[in-house]
Coordinates of C-alpha atoms in Angstrom, one line a residue:
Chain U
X19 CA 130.3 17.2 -49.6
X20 CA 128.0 14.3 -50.2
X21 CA 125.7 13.3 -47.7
X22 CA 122.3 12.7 -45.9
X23 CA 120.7 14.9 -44.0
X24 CA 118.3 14.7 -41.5
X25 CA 115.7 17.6 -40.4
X26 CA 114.6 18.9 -38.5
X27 CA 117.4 17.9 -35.7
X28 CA 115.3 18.1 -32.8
X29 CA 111.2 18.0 -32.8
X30 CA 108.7 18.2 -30.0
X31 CA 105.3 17.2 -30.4
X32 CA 102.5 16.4 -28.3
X33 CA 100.7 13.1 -27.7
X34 CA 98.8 11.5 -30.6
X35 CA 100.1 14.7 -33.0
X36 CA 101.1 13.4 -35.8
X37 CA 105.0 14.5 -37.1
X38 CA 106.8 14.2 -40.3
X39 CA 110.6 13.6 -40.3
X40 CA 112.9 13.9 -43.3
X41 CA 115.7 12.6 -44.9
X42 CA 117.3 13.8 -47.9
X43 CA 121.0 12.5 -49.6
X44 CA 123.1 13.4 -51.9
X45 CA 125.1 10.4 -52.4
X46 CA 122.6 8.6 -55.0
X47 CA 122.6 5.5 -53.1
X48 CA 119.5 3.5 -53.8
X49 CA 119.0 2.0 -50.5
X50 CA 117.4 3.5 -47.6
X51 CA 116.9 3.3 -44.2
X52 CA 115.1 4.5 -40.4
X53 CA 116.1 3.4 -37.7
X54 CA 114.6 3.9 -34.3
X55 CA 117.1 4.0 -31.1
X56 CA 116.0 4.6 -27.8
X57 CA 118.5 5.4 -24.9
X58 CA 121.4 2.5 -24.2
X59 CA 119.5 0.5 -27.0
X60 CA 120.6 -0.8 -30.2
X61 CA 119.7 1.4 -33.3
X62 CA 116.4 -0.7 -34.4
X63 CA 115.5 -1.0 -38.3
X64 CA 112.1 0.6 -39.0
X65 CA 112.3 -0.7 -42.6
X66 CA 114.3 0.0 -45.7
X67 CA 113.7 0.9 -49.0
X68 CA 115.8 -0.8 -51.8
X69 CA 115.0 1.3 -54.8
X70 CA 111.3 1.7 -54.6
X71 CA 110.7 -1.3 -52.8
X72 CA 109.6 -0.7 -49.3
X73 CA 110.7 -3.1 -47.2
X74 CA 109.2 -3.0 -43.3
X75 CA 110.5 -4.9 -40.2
X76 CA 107.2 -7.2 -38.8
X77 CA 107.5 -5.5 -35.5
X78 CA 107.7 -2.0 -36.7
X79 CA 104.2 -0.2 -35.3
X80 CA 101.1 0.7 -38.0
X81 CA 101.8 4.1 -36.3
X82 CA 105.1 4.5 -38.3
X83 CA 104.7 4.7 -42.3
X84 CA 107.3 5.9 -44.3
X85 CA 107.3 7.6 -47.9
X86 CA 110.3 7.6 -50.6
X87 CA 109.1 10.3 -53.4
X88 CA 112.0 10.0 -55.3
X89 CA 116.2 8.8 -54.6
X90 CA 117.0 11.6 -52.8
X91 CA 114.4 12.0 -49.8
X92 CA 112.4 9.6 -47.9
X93 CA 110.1 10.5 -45.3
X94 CA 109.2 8.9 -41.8
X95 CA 105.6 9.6 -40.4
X96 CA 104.4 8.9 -37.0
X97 CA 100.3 8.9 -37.3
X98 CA 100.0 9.2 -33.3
X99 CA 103.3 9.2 -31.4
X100 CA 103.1 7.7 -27.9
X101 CA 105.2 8.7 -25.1
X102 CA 107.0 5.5 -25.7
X103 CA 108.2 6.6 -29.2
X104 CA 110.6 9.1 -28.0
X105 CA 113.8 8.3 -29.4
X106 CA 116.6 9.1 -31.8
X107 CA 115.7 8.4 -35.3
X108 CA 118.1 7.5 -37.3
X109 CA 117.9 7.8 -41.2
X110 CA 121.0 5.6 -42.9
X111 CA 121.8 4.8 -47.2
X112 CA 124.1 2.6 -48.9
X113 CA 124.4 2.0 -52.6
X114 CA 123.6 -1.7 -53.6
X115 CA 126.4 -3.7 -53.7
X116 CA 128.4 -1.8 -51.0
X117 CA 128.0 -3.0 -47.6
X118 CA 128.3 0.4 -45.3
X119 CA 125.8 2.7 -44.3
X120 CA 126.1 6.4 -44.1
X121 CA 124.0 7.8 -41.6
X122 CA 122.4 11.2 -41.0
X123 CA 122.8 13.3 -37.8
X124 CA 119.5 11.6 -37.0
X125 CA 116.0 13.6 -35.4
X126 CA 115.9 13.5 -31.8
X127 CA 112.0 13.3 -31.1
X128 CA 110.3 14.4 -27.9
X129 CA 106.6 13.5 -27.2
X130 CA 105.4 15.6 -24.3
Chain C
X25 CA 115.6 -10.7 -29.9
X26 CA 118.8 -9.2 -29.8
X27 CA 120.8 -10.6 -32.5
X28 CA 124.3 -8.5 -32.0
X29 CA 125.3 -8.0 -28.0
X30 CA 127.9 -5.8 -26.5
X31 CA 127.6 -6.8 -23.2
X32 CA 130.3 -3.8 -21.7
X33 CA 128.1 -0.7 -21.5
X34 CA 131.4 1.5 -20.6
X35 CA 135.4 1.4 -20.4
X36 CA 137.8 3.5 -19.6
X37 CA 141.4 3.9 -20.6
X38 CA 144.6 5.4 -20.5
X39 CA 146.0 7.6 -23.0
X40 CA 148.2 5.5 -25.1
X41 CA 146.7 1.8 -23.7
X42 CA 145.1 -0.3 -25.6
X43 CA 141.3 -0.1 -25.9
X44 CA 139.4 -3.6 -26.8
X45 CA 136.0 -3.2 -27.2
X46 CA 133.9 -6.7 -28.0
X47 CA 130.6 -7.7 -29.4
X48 CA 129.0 -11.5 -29.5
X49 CA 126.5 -12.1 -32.3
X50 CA 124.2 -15.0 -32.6
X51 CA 123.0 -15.7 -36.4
X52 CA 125.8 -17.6 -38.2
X53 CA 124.5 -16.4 -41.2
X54 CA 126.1 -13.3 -40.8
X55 CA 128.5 -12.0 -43.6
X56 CA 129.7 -9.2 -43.0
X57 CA 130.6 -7.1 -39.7
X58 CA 131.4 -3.1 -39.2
X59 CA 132.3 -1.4 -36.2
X60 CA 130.4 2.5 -35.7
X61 CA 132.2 5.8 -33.7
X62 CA 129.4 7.7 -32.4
X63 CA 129.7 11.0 -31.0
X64 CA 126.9 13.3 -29.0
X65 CA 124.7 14.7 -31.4
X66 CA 125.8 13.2 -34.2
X67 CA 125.3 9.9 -36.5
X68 CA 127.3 7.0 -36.2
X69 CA 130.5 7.1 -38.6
X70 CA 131.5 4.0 -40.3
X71 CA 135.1 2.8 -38.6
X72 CA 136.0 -0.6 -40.0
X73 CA 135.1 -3.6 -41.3
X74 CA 135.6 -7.2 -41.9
X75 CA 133.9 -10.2 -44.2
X76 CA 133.4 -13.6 -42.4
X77 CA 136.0 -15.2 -44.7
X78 CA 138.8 -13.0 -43.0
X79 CA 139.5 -13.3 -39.3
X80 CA 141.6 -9.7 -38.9
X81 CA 141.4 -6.8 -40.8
X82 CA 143.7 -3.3 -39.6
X83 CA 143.5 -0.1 -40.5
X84 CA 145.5 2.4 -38.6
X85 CA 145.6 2.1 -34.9
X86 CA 142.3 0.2 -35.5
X87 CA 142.2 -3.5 -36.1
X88 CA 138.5 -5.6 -36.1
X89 CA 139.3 -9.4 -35.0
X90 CA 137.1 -12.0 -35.9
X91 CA 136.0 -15.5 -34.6
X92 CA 133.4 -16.9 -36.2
X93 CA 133.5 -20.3 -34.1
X94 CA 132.9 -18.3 -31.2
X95 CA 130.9 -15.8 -33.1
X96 CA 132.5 -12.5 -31.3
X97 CA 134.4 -10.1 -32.9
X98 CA 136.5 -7.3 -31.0
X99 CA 137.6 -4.0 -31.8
X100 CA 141.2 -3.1 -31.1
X101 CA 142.7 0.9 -30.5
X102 CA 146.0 1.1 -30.2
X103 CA 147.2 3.6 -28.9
X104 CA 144.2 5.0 -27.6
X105 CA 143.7 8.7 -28.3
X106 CA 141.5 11.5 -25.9
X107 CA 139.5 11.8 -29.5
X108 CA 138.7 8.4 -29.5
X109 CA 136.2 8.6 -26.5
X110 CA 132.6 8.4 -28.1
X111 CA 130.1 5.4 -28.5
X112 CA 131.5 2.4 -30.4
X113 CA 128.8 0.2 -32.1
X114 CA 129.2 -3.0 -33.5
X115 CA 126.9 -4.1 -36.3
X116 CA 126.3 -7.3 -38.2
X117 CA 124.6 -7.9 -41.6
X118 CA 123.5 -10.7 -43.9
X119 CA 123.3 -10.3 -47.5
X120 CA 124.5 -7.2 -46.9
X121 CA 120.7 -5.7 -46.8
X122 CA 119.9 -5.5 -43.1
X123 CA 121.7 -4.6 -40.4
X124 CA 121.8 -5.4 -36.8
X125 CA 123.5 -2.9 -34.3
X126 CA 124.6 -4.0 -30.7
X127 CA 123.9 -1.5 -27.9
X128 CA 127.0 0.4 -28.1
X129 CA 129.9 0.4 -26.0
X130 CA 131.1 3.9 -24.2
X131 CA 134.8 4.5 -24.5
X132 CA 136.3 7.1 -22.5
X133 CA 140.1 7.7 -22.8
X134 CA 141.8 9.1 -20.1
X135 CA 144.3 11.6 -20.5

């Protein structure tokens, strides 16, 4: 079955350790997107990539970059997570043109 | 600033009641609107949708109502189902590039 996965499902990392989380999709849509929810809060947009064009919301942190190598993946990096950047993150794609998003099972991150 | 609001954190409902689930949203410039299921543990699954040039769109036992004057839009279940308890967001887009999410609504259907 087509569709994006997330990994890993769960990390824990400690303060100011940087962590690398993935997304990968097998749909071959060309948009891309992380989303950051925190408990009973909205899912936030990170940024988006459409195509190779990165795309990043102003009041997403410098802490969080973000990486596309190719269609398939895309990659969110946290440089120095904070206690306050436990969340849920959310990776989501949509093919241009369409206007639903498929989402992973997202990365639950825990910053001890 | 939140852009998409679901002001009812919870409901509950009997088996076989209708469930209406509602969402305000701010920016007329909105196009496009989608409702999201969200169980534990995993991603929010796309549910319905509806353009702004429509005002009701069904599918199922689901139909999305919207009101652009008043800029809400509601989400109708009926008859509610024990497999419809989960997290129900609502989410707004313009151009069909970004999206906005509300906070989600928690549905819980009462056998």
């Amino acid at each position: 079955d087509a569709m994006v996965i997330q990994n890993p499902r769960y990390q824990v990392t400690q303060f100011g350790k940087p962590v690398t989380l993935s997304c990968s999709q097998t749909l071959n849509h060309n948009v891309m997107y992380w989303y950051q929810q925190k408990s009973s809060q909205a899912p936030k947009l990170l940024f988006h990539y459409y195509d190779k064009d990165f795309n990043n919301e102003a009041d997403t942190p410098d802490n969080f970059q973000s990486r596309r190598p190719n269609t398939s993946f895309c990659f969110l990096d946290i440089r120095s997570p904070g206690l306050g950047d436990a969340a849920m993150y959310l990776c989501a794609t949509r093919m241009s043109g369409a206007n639903v998003l498929t989402f992973g099972a997202g990365s639950r991150l825990t910053v001890l | 600033d939140q852009q998409v609001k679901q002001n009812s954190p919870s409901l509950s409902v009997q088996e076989g009641r209708i469930s209406i689930l509602n969402c305000d949203y701010t920016n007329s410039m909105f196009d496009y609107f989608l409702w999201y299921k969200k169980y534990p543990a995993e991603g929010p699954t796309f549910l319905i949708s509806i353009s702004s040039i429509k005002d009701k769109n069904e599918d199922g036992r689901f139909t999305v109502f919207l009101n652009k004057s008043a800029k809400h839009l509601s989400l109708h279940i009926v008859p509610s189902q024990p497999g419809d308890s989960a997290v129900y967001f609502c989410a707004a887009s313009r151009t069909g590039n970004q999206f906005y999410f509300g906070t989600g609504t928690s549905l819980t259907v009462i056998p």
